[in-house]
Amino acid sequence: MKIFVKLIHLLIPVLLVWNLVACEMVVPPPPSPPQPCTDRETALDFGFYAYFEPVSYSADDNPAVPDFNTHLGYEADLLSALEAMEYTGLSFARSGIAAWDRIWLLSAQPQFDMVGGGITILDSRTYNASSERVVAFTSGHIAFRQSLLVRVADADRLASHDLLTSDVRVGVLAGTTGEARLLQLTGLADDAGMLRAGTRIDTPQGSVVSDGSADYAVTAAGASPALKGRMHLYPPRDDMPQVVYLGDDLGEEVNIAEALRLGQVDAVARGEIGNRDAVHALGPDFTVTGLDSEVEFGGFTLPVENASLIACINEKIDWLTDNRNIGYAEWRADPGVFRQRADQWNAQWPKEEWHCFSFVDNRYCWQ
């Protein structure tokens, strides 16, 4: 009996090779499709910041119209590619968000399952006001670095952050990495965000002067209560710039470059992507200087307890970005690049019926 089994075991590969010649269809076993990221039948509610063109923005600036919830830009195409990937179970019901303030924490609220919009990944942004970790970031899918948007005529004078003096007005948006990095790079704040002693800050409640303590601190995750609604910051020394706070609850990214064009500020401290896009919109009289050596990454937030969903989405994001080898520059050159990666993902899985059987320790399949 043992000899018979051995003979059969030897004959099966021979028969399969013959079948390959005759039918041209014997191949190694196909890969098994992955399990979906979620088994829910409804889409994930995704909130996106509506005013960060070209990374994440709405088809219409007005929150009162339906097109405000039509998502455009780099992140929109990345999400659409996630939806196009087979066997992921991912789909997104997208809603525009007008206010930037602590937008990353909204995924911990019932309204949203996931939030994006050019949000820099920072551990400090995963905690709520009670110092509880409530959200987690996905893999970084886009690289950011800070910069200065200036007039061409001022490019040499404002070539780097260490050239910014007290007669220079730099526009920022409160609560952004652009603000936080500007304060650190110019020495107005230390690495913990505490403003240098003697710094004067104008607020709607009046002017306050920093004593160098944590009572006067600004980070990309928030600021001390005494600095709420800050409008203008005056440096304690001549070798540091003034900081002018621009924008309001709506359309902040739309208005900030306009402030430079109108002469309300001398420079705008913001990410390189946004500033280079502003140069394209404003024309040849403007340029980008002061490129930061530190690179940051942007991601999406989800509730911290959704660890398995986050891990699954991370795997798919890493596929679409080829482990960060495909990013904003590649998307700018070809907006279809993420969909092409999704098509490559889909091509891995068999589309025709397979017939398989197992014998002893081997599995044999054919179409």
mmCIF file of C-alpha atoms in Angstrom:
data_model
loop_
_atom_site.group_PDB
_atom_site.id
_atom_site.type_symbol
_atom_site.label_atom_id
_atom_site.label_comp_id
_atom_site.label_asym_id
_atom_site.label_seq_id
_atom_site.Cartn_x
_atom_site.Cartn_y
_atom_site.Cartn_z
ATOM 1 C CA MET A 1 0.000 0.000 0.000
ATOM 2 C CA LYS A 2 2.812 2.399 0.867
ATOM 3 C CA ILE A 3 4.428 1.721 -2.505
ATOM 4 C CA PHE A 4 1.116 2.459 -4.226
ATOM 5 C CA VAL A 5 0.768 5.807 -2.432
ATOM 6 C CA LYS A 6 4.323 6.734 -3.367
ATOM 7 C CA LEU A 7 3.635 5.868 -6.992
ATOM 8 C CA ILE A 8 0.502 8.005 -7.008
ATOM 9 C CA HIS A 9 2.418 10.829 -5.365
ATOM 10 C CA LEU A 10 5.046 10.616 -8.108
ATOM 11 C CA LEU A 11 2.504 10.324 -10.894
ATOM 12 C CA ILE A 12 0.454 13.393 -9.971
ATOM 13 C CA PRO A 13 3.175 15.951 -10.832
ATOM 14 C CA VAL A 14 3.774 14.050 -14.105
ATOM 15 C CA LEU A 15 0.081 14.211 -14.936
ATOM 16 C CA LEU A 16 -0.052 17.880 -14.037
ATOM 17 C CA VAL A 17 2.911 18.651 -16.255
ATOM 18 C CA TRP A 18 1.163 16.788 -19.065
ATOM 19 C CA ASN A 19 -1.943 18.848 -18.322
ATOM 20 C CA LEU A 20 0.145 22.014 -18.534
ATOM 21 C CA VAL A 21 1.264 21.033 -22.010
ATOM 22 C CA ALA A 22 -2.192 19.938 -23.088
ATOM 23 C CA CYS A 23 -4.327 22.623 -21.432
ATOM 24 C CA GLU A 24 -1.774 25.393 -20.732
ATOM 25 C CA MET A 25 -3.492 26.159 -17.419
ATOM 26 C CA VAL A 26 -1.658 24.424 -14.527
ATOM 27 C CA VAL A 27 -0.114 27.095 -12.284
ATOM 28 C CA PRO A 28 0.876 27.497 -8.634
ATOM 29 C CA PRO A 29 -2.007 27.992 -6.188
ATOM 30 C CA PRO A 30 -3.484 31.515 -6.358
ATOM 31 C CA PRO A 31 -3.034 33.928 -3.434
ATOM 32 C CA SER A 32 -5.939 34.205 -1.049
ATOM 33 C CA PRO A 33 -7.653 37.625 -1.034
ATOM 34 C CA PRO A 34 -7.208 39.585 2.218
ATOM 35 C CA GLN A 35 -9.907 40.058 4.799
ATOM 36 C CA PRO A 36 -11.769 43.397 4.558
ATOM 37 C CA CYS A 37 -10.787 46.219 6.907
ATOM 38 C CA THR A 38 -14.365 46.458 8.132
ATOM 39 C CA ASP A 39 -17.518 44.399 7.763
ATOM 40 C CA ARG A 40 -19.888 47.319 8.280
ATOM 41 C CA GLU A 41 -22.418 47.777 5.499
ATOM 42 C CA THR A 42 -22.372 51.586 5.664
ATOM 43 C CA ALA A 43 -19.568 53.930 4.660
ATOM 44 C CA LEU A 44 -17.142 55.404 7.161
ATOM 45 C CA ASP A 45 -18.061 59.008 7.943
ATOM 46 C CA PHE A 46 -15.026 61.014 6.847
ATOM 47 C CA GLY A 47 -14.604 64.698 7.718
ATOM 48 C CA PHE A 48 -12.129 66.754 5.700
ATOM 49 C CA TYR A 49 -10.725 70.254 6.103
ATOM 50 C CA ALA A 50 -12.259 72.289 3.315
ATOM 51 C CA TYR A 51 -9.687 75.010 2.663
ATOM 52 C CA PHE A 52 -6.259 73.428 2.163
ATOM 53 C CA GLU A 53 -5.950 73.504 -1.619
ATOM 54 C CA PRO A 54 -4.463 71.461 -3.281
ATOM 55 C CA VAL A 55 -4.156 68.861 -0.507
ATOM 56 C CA SER A 56 -7.762 68.820 0.733
ATOM 57 C CA TYR A 57 -10.520 71.222 -0.236
ATOM 58 C CA SER A 58 -14.191 71.566 -1.113
ATOM 59 C CA ALA A 59 -15.670 72.093 -4.553
ATOM 60 C CA ASP A 60 -17.433 75.158 -3.092
ATOM 61 C CA ASP A 61 -16.186 77.427 -0.294
ATOM 62 C CA ASN A 62 -19.691 77.999 1.072
ATOM 63 C CA PRO A 63 -20.640 75.515 3.831
ATOM 64 C CA ALA A 64 -24.320 76.151 3.124
ATOM 65 C CA VAL A 65 -24.285 74.536 -0.336
ATOM 66 C CA PRO A 66 -24.149 70.791 -1.168
ATOM 67 C CA ASP A 67 -20.868 71.043 -3.100
ATOM 68 C CA PHE A 68 -19.125 71.997 0.130
ATOM 69 C CA ASN A 69 -19.103 68.250 0.843
ATOM 70 C CA THR A 70 -17.547 67.391 -2.528
ATOM 71 C CA HIS A 71 -13.958 66.502 -1.685
ATOM 72 C CA LEU A 72 -11.119 67.483 -4.045
ATOM 73 C CA GLY A 73 -7.333 67.362 -4.005
ATOM 74 C CA TYR A 74 -4.533 64.978 -3.112
ATOM 75 C CA GLU A 75 -6.248 63.372 -0.142
ATOM 76 C CA ALA A 76 -9.520 63.057 -2.054
ATOM 77 C CA ASP A 77 -7.787 61.018 -4.756
ATOM 78 C CA LEU A 78 -5.990 58.910 -2.148
ATOM 79 C CA LEU A 79 -9.306 58.076 -0.462
ATOM 80 C CA SER A 80 -10.918 57.258 -3.807
ATOM 81 C CA ALA A 81 -8.060 54.843 -4.498
ATOM 82 C CA LEU A 82 -8.651 53.199 -1.117
ATOM 83 C CA GLU A 83 -12.281 52.727 -2.117
ATOM 84 C CA ALA A 84 -11.206 51.221 -5.456
ATOM 85 C CA MET A 85 -9.017 48.558 -3.813
ATOM 86 C CA GLU A 86 -10.811 45.216 -3.862
ATOM 87 C CA TYR A 87 -11.334 43.169 -0.689
ATOM 88 C CA THR A 88 -10.833 46.186 1.609
ATOM 89 C CA GLY A 89 -14.477 46.916 2.395
ATOM 90 C CA LEU A 90 -13.646 50.630 2.540
ATOM 91 C CA SER A 91 -15.956 53.416 1.461
ATOM 92 C CA PHE A 92 -16.268 56.960 2.753
ATOM 93 C CA ALA A 93 -19.171 59.365 3.201
ATOM 94 C CA ARG A 94 -17.359 62.698 3.055
ATOM 95 C CA SER A 95 -18.292 65.952 4.776
ATOM 96 C CA GLY A 96 -16.431 69.257 4.613
ATOM 97 C CA ILE A 97 -15.246 70.924 7.824
ATOM 98 C CA ALA A 98 -14.824 74.703 7.863
ATOM 99 C CA ALA A 99 -12.969 75.219 11.163
ATOM 100 C CA TRP A 100 -9.383 74.063 11.620
ATOM 101 C CA ASP A 101 -9.173 74.355 15.409
ATOM 102 C CA ARG A 102 -8.387 70.866 16.817
ATOM 103 C CA ILE A 103 -9.936 69.245 13.763
ATOM 104 C CA TRP A 104 -7.899 66.085 14.389
ATOM 105 C CA LEU A 105 -9.919 65.331 17.547
ATOM 106 C CA LEU A 106 -13.242 65.255 15.705
ATOM 107 C CA SER A 107 -12.790 61.593 14.773
ATOM 108 C CA ALA A 108 -13.340 60.825 18.470
ATOM 109 C CA GLN A 109 -16.796 62.411 18.245
ATOM 110 C CA PRO A 110 -19.934 60.534 17.103
ATOM 111 C CA GLN A 111 -20.221 62.579 13.900
ATOM 112 C CA PHE A 112 -17.048 61.193 12.297
ATOM 113 C CA ASP A 113 -15.190 57.892 12.040
ATOM 114 C CA MET A 114 -12.122 59.374 10.375
ATOM 115 C CA VAL A 115 -10.787 62.899 9.774
ATOM 116 C CA GLY A 116 -8.218 64.394 7.390
ATOM 117 C CA GLY A 117 -7.220 67.568 5.654
ATOM 118 C CA GLY A 118 -3.451 67.965 5.556
ATOM 119 C CA ILE A 119 -3.024 67.240 9.277
ATOM 120 C CA THR A 120 0.566 66.871 10.454
ATOM 121 C CA ILE A 121 1.143 63.786 12.581
ATOM 122 C CA LEU A 122 2.045 64.832 16.117
ATOM 123 C CA ASP A 123 1.719 62.795 19.293
ATOM 124 C CA SER A 124 0.472 65.911 21.105
ATOM 125 C CA ARG A 125 -2.516 66.010 18.762
ATOM 126 C CA THR A 126 -3.786 62.623 19.932
ATOM 127 C CA TYR A 127 -4.849 63.947 23.365
ATOM 128 C CA ASN A 128 -7.987 65.838 24.335
ATOM 129 C CA ALA A 129 -8.235 68.739 26.794
ATOM 130 C CA SER A 130 -8.310 66.244 29.682
ATOM 131 C CA SER A 131 -4.964 64.758 28.559
ATOM 132 C CA GLU A 132 -6.672 61.533 27.467
ATOM 133 C CA ARG A 133 -5.428 59.841 24.315
ATOM 134 C CA VAL A 134 -8.564 59.655 22.177
ATOM 135 C CA VAL A 135 -7.348 59.445 18.563
ATOM 136 C CA ALA A 136 -4.519 57.815 16.637
ATOM 137 C CA PHE A 137 -2.950 58.689 13.309
ATOM 138 C CA THR A 138 -2.665 56.479 10.270
ATOM 139 C CA SER A 139 0.581 56.026 8.389
ATOM 140 C CA GLY A 140 1.970 59.239 6.995
ATOM 141 C CA HIS A 141 1.010 59.600 3.353
ATOM 142 C CA ILE A 142 2.306 63.087 2.508
ATOM 143 C CA ALA A 143 5.513 64.927 3.448
ATOM 144 C CA PHE A 144 5.432 68.514 4.696
ATOM 145 C CA ARG A 145 8.125 71.019 5.479
ATOM 146 C CA GLN A 146 7.663 74.605 6.562
ATOM 147 C CA SER A 147 8.598 77.607 4.437
ATOM 148 C CA LEU A 148 8.099 81.329 3.880
ATOM 149 C CA LEU A 149 5.983 82.827 1.111
ATOM 150 C CA VAL A 150 7.425 86.247 0.199
ATOM 151 C CA ARG A 151 7.520 88.797 -2.576
ATOM 152 C CA VAL A 152 10.334 88.251 -5.075
ATOM 153 C CA ALA A 153 11.626 91.725 -4.210
ATOM 154 C CA ASP A 154 12.111 90.570 -0.596
ATOM 155 C CA ALA A 155 13.544 87.126 -1.362
ATOM 156 C CA ASP A 156 17.135 87.958 -0.387
ATOM 157 C CA ARG A 157 16.161 89.994 2.672
ATOM 158 C CA LEU A 158 13.844 87.219 3.913
ATOM 159 C CA ALA A 159 15.811 84.218 2.656
ATOM 160 C CA SER A 160 15.793 82.343 5.970
ATOM 161 C CA HIS A 161 14.175 82.452 9.385
ATOM 162 C CA ASP A 162 17.292 83.799 11.091
ATOM 163 C CA LEU A 163 17.064 86.944 8.935
ATOM 164 C CA LEU A 164 13.615 87.868 10.233
ATOM 165 C CA THR A 165 13.786 90.979 12.411
ATOM 166 C CA SER A 166 11.317 93.013 14.446
ATOM 167 C CA ASP A 167 10.278 95.159 11.476
ATOM 168 C CA VAL A 168 9.129 92.052 9.551
ATOM 169 C CA ARG A 169 5.488 90.960 9.887
ATOM 170 C CA VAL A 170 4.954 87.244 9.340
ATOM 171 C CA GLY A 171 1.420 85.963 8.811
ATOM 172 C CA VAL A 172 0.353 82.625 10.283
ATOM 173 C CA LEU A 173 -2.740 80.599 11.079
ATOM 174 C CA ALA A 174 -3.205 79.836 14.760
ATOM 175 C CA GLY A 175 -2.952 76.200 15.792
ATOM 176 C CA THR A 176 -0.936 75.051 12.788
ATOM 177 C CA THR A 177 2.544 73.604 12.454
ATOM 178 C CA GLY A 178 3.336 76.728 10.430
ATOM 179 C CA GLU A 179 2.811 78.851 13.537
ATOM 180 C CA ALA A 180 4.567 76.464 15.919
ATOM 181 C CA ARG A 181 7.669 75.996 13.757
ATOM 182 C CA LEU A 182 7.961 79.731 13.027
ATOM 183 C CA LEU A 183 8.013 80.501 16.745
ATOM 184 C CA GLN A 184 10.698 77.861 17.340
ATOM 185 C CA LEU A 185 12.857 78.666 14.306
ATOM 186 C CA THR A 186 12.954 82.373 15.162
ATOM 187 C CA GLY A 187 13.602 81.834 18.874
ATOM 188 C CA LEU A 188 10.269 83.306 19.928
ATOM 189 C CA ALA A 189 9.447 79.987 21.615
ATOM 190 C CA ASP A 190 11.452 77.075 22.950
ATOM 191 C CA ASP A 191 11.004 73.452 21.897
ATOM 192 C CA ALA A 192 8.126 73.087 24.366
ATOM 193 C CA GLY A 193 6.353 76.074 22.821
ATOM 194 C CA MET A 194 6.825 78.455 25.758
ATOM 195 C CA LEU A 195 7.076 82.016 24.485
ATOM 196 C CA ARG A 196 10.223 83.911 25.351
ATOM 197 C CA ALA A 197 9.868 86.199 28.359
ATOM 198 C CA GLY A 198 8.977 89.744 27.354
ATOM 199 C CA THR A 199 6.965 88.741 24.285
ATOM 200 C CA ARG A 200 3.788 90.837 24.050
ATOM 201 C CA ILE A 201 0.623 89.245 22.710
ATOM 202 C CA ASP A 202 -2.483 91.164 21.679
ATOM 203 C CA THR A 203 -5.739 89.285 22.309
ATOM 204 C CA PRO A 204 -9.423 90.305 22.225
ATOM 205 C CA GLN A 205 -9.231 90.602 26.009
ATOM 206 C CA GLY A 206 -6.242 92.961 25.868
ATOM 207 C CA SER A 207 -2.463 92.661 25.768
ATOM 208 C CA VAL A 208 -0.495 90.166 27.858
ATOM 209 C CA VAL A 209 3.256 89.745 28.293
ATOM 210 C CA SER A 210 4.882 86.332 28.506
ATOM 211 C CA ASP A 211 6.925 85.509 31.580
ATOM 212 C CA GLY A 212 8.534 82.534 29.840
ATOM 213 C CA SER A 213 6.389 79.978 31.650
ATOM 214 C CA ALA A 214 3.887 77.364 30.486
ATOM 215 C CA ASP A 215 1.149 79.953 31.048
ATOM 216 C CA TYR A 216 2.245 81.433 27.719
ATOM 217 C CA ALA A 217 2.827 78.473 25.435
ATOM 218 C CA VAL A 218 1.930 77.741 21.806
ATOM 219 C CA THR A 219 2.167 74.336 20.146
ATOM 220 C CA ALA A 220 0.652 72.832 17.010
ATOM 221 C CA ALA A 221 -1.839 71.046 19.281
ATOM 222 C CA GLY A 222 -3.078 74.127 21.129
ATOM 223 C CA ALA A 223 -2.169 77.138 23.239
ATOM 224 C CA SER A 224 -2.457 78.387 26.808
ATOM 225 C CA PRO A 225 -5.830 79.937 27.744
ATOM 226 C CA ALA A 226 -4.219 83.368 28.107
ATOM 227 C CA LEU A 227 -3.406 83.312 24.375
ATOM 228 C CA LYS A 228 -6.889 82.426 23.132
ATOM 229 C CA GLY A 229 -7.859 84.532 20.123
ATOM 230 C CA ARG A 230 -4.299 85.874 19.729
ATOM 231 C CA MET A 231 -4.098 88.539 17.041
ATOM 232 C CA HIS A 232 -0.557 89.954 17.061
ATOM 233 C CA LEU A 233 2.695 88.966 18.701
ATOM 234 C CA TYR A 234 5.501 91.494 19.318
ATOM 235 C CA PRO A 235 9.020 90.147 19.932
ATOM 236 C CA PRO A 236 11.159 90.990 22.958
ATOM 237 C CA ARG A 237 14.250 91.502 20.768
ATOM 238 C CA ASP A 238 15.067 93.178 17.476
ATOM 239 C CA ASP A 239 16.373 89.957 15.887
ATOM 240 C CA MET A 240 12.928 88.317 15.997
ATOM 241 C CA PRO A 241 9.887 89.047 13.812
ATOM 242 C CA GLN A 242 6.365 90.165 14.592
ATOM 243 C CA VAL A 243 3.702 87.509 14.121
ATOM 244 C CA VAL A 244 0.342 88.473 12.651
ATOM 245 C CA TYR A 245 -2.567 86.048 12.999
ATOM 246 C CA LEU A 246 -4.683 85.811 9.875
ATOM 247 C CA GLY A 247 -7.928 84.160 8.917
ATOM 248 C CA ASP A 248 -11.111 83.416 10.771
ATOM 249 C CA ASP A 249 -13.345 80.381 11.142
ATOM 250 C CA LEU A 250 -14.066 80.140 7.416
ATOM 251 C CA GLY A 251 -11.745 80.080 4.453
ATOM 252 C CA GLU A 252 -8.529 80.599 6.384
ATOM 253 C CA GLU A 253 -6.271 79.027 3.764
ATOM 254 C CA VAL A 254 -8.034 81.053 1.083
ATOM 255 C CA ASN A 255 -7.309 84.409 2.746
ATOM 256 C CA ILE A 256 -3.789 84.024 4.073
ATOM 257 C CA ALA A 257 -1.927 84.463 0.768
ATOM 258 C CA GLU A 258 -4.178 87.404 -0.080
ATOM 259 C CA ALA A 259 -2.877 89.189 3.028
ATOM 260 C CA LEU A 260 0.622 89.084 1.538
ATOM 261 C CA ARG A 261 -0.591 90.366 -1.813
ATOM 262 C CA LEU A 262 -2.336 93.286 -0.100
ATOM 263 C CA GLY A 263 0.745 94.148 1.963
ATOM 264 C CA GLN A 264 -0.793 93.307 5.338
ATOM 265 C CA VAL A 265 2.219 91.082 6.063
ATOM 266 C CA ASP A 266 5.738 90.721 4.655
ATOM 267 C CA ALA A 267 5.813 86.915 4.661
ATOM 268 C CA VAL A 268 3.568 83.931 5.267
ATOM 269 C CA ALA A 269 4.839 81.000 7.347
ATOM 270 C CA ARG A 270 3.223 77.845 6.067
ATOM 271 C CA GLY A 271 3.952 74.445 4.555
ATOM 272 C CA GLU A 272 5.877 74.346 1.290
ATOM 273 C CA ILE A 273 3.020 72.716 -0.640
ATOM 274 C CA GLY A 274 0.535 75.444 0.232
ATOM 275 C CA ASN A 275 3.043 78.213 -0.383
ATOM 276 C CA ARG A 276 4.147 76.881 -3.774
ATOM 277 C CA ASP A 277 0.530 76.522 -4.803
ATOM 278 C CA ALA A 278 0.005 80.146 -3.729
ATOM 279 C CA VAL A 279 2.906 81.233 -5.962
ATOM 280 C CA HIS A 280 1.154 79.544 -8.862
ATOM 281 C CA ALA A 281 -2.055 81.425 -8.042
ATOM 282 C CA LEU A 282 -0.528 84.816 -7.201
ATOM 283 C CA GLY A 283 1.924 85.036 -10.085
ATOM 284 C CA PRO A 284 5.643 85.595 -10.711
ATOM 285 C CA ASP A 285 6.008 88.422 -8.191
ATOM 286 C CA PHE A 286 6.003 85.890 -5.338
ATOM 287 C CA THR A 287 8.341 83.073 -4.332
ATOM 288 C CA VAL A 288 9.156 80.583 -1.563
ATOM 289 C CA THR A 289 12.130 80.902 0.801
ATOM 290 C CA GLY A 290 13.139 79.672 4.245
ATOM 291 C CA LEU A 291 12.708 75.947 3.594
ATOM 292 C CA ASP A 292 12.803 74.066 6.884
ATOM 293 C CA SER A 293 15.276 71.194 7.192
ATOM 294 C CA GLU A 294 12.768 69.235 9.295
ATOM 295 C CA VAL A 295 10.313 67.041 7.374
ATOM 296 C CA GLU A 296 6.892 66.256 8.826
ATOM 297 C CA PHE A 297 4.265 63.781 7.637
ATOM 298 C CA GLY A 298 0.530 64.149 7.334
ATOM 299 C CA GLY A 299 -2.046 61.472 8.078
ATOM 300 C CA PHE A 300 -5.657 60.775 9.001
ATOM 301 C CA THR A 301 -7.055 60.332 12.520
ATOM 302 C CA LEU A 302 -9.399 57.643 13.835
ATOM 303 C CA PRO A 303 -10.597 56.760 17.349
ATOM 304 C CA VAL A 304 -7.697 55.243 19.256
ATOM 305 C CA GLU A 305 -9.711 52.133 20.133
ATOM 306 C CA ASN A 306 -10.043 51.189 16.432
ATOM 307 C CA ALA A 307 -6.558 49.674 16.339
ATOM 308 C CA SER A 308 -7.366 46.845 13.923
ATOM 309 C CA LEU A 309 -9.073 49.188 11.459
ATOM 310 C CA ILE A 310 -6.144 51.606 11.636
ATOM 311 C CA ALA A 311 -3.660 48.776 11.014
ATOM 312 C CA CYS A 312 -5.637 47.590 7.985
ATOM 313 C CA ILE A 313 -5.923 51.100 6.538
ATOM 314 C CA ASN A 314 -2.197 51.616 7.141
ATOM 315 C CA GLU A 315 -1.401 48.531 5.068
ATOM 316 C CA LYS A 316 -3.492 49.877 2.191
ATOM 317 C CA ILE A 317 -2.074 53.415 2.432
ATOM 318 C CA ASP A 318 1.462 52.005 2.421
ATOM 319 C CA TRP A 319 0.598 50.055 -0.731
ATOM 320 C CA LEU A 320 -0.828 53.107 -2.497
ATOM 321 C CA THR A 321 2.168 55.270 -1.583
ATOM 322 C CA ASP A 322 4.660 52.443 -2.205
ATOM 323 C CA ASN A 323 5.884 52.946 1.360
ATOM 324 C CA ARG A 324 6.181 56.743 0.926
ATOM 325 C CA ASN A 325 7.940 56.530 -2.425
ATOM 326 C CA ILE A 326 4.828 58.019 -4.042
ATOM 327 C CA GLY A 327 3.614 61.303 -2.604
ATOM 328 C CA TYR A 328 2.538 64.804 -3.442
ATOM 329 C CA ALA A 329 5.102 65.424 -6.206
ATOM 330 C CA GLU A 330 4.142 62.229 -8.025
ATOM 331 C CA TRP A 331 0.433 62.998 -7.632
ATOM 332 C CA ARG A 332 0.958 66.536 -8.899
ATOM 333 C CA ALA A 333 2.651 65.135 -12.011
ATOM 334 C CA ASP A 334 -0.057 62.485 -12.493
ATOM 335 C CA PRO A 335 -3.258 62.747 -10.392
ATOM 336 C CA GLY A 336 -4.143 59.186 -11.420
ATOM 337 C CA VAL A 337 -1.098 57.652 -9.742
ATOM 338 C CA PHE A 338 -3.003 56.311 -6.723
ATOM 339 C CA ARG A 339 -5.708 54.753 -8.880
ATOM 340 C CA GLN A 340 -2.965 53.032 -10.881
ATOM 341 C CA ARG A 341 -1.578 51.593 -7.650
ATOM 342 C CA ALA A 342 -5.086 50.413 -6.724
ATOM 343 C CA ASP A 343 -5.330 48.652 -10.095
ATOM 344 C CA GLN A 344 -2.023 46.892 -9.373
ATOM 345 C CA TRP A 345 -3.423 45.773 -6.024
ATOM 346 C CA ASN A 346 -6.551 44.410 -7.696
ATOM 347 C CA ALA A 347 -4.511 42.530 -10.310
ATOM 348 C CA GLN A 348 -3.061 40.291 -7.575
ATOM 349 C CA TRP A 349 -6.317 38.478 -6.967
ATOM 350 C CA PRO A 350 -7.717 35.764 -9.287
ATOM 351 C CA LYS A 351 -10.676 36.776 -11.444
ATOM 352 C CA GLU A 352 -11.415 33.321 -12.989
ATOM 353 C CA GLU A 353 -12.684 30.146 -11.386
ATOM 354 C CA TRP A 354 -9.993 27.890 -9.956
ATOM 355 C CA HIS A 355 -10.134 24.150 -9.293
ATOM 356 C CA CYS A 356 -7.895 22.833 -6.574
ATOM 357 C CA PHE A 357 -7.318 19.615 -4.676
ATOM 358 C CA SER A 358 -4.861 18.516 -2.034
ATOM 359 C CA PHE A 359 -2.919 15.284 -2.012
ATOM 360 C CA VAL A 360 -0.673 14.323 0.891
ATOM 361 C CA ASP A 361 1.114 17.611 1.727
ATOM 362 C CA ASN A 362 0.656 19.324 -1.630
ATOM 363 C CA ARG A 363 -2.089 21.434 -3.160
ATOM 364 C CA TYR A 364 -2.707 21.464 -6.920
ATOM 365 C CA CYS A 365 -4.760 24.075 -8.812
ATOM 366 C CA TRP A 366 -5.779 24.754 -12.388
ATOM 367 C CA GLN A 367 -8.158 26.986 -14.302
#
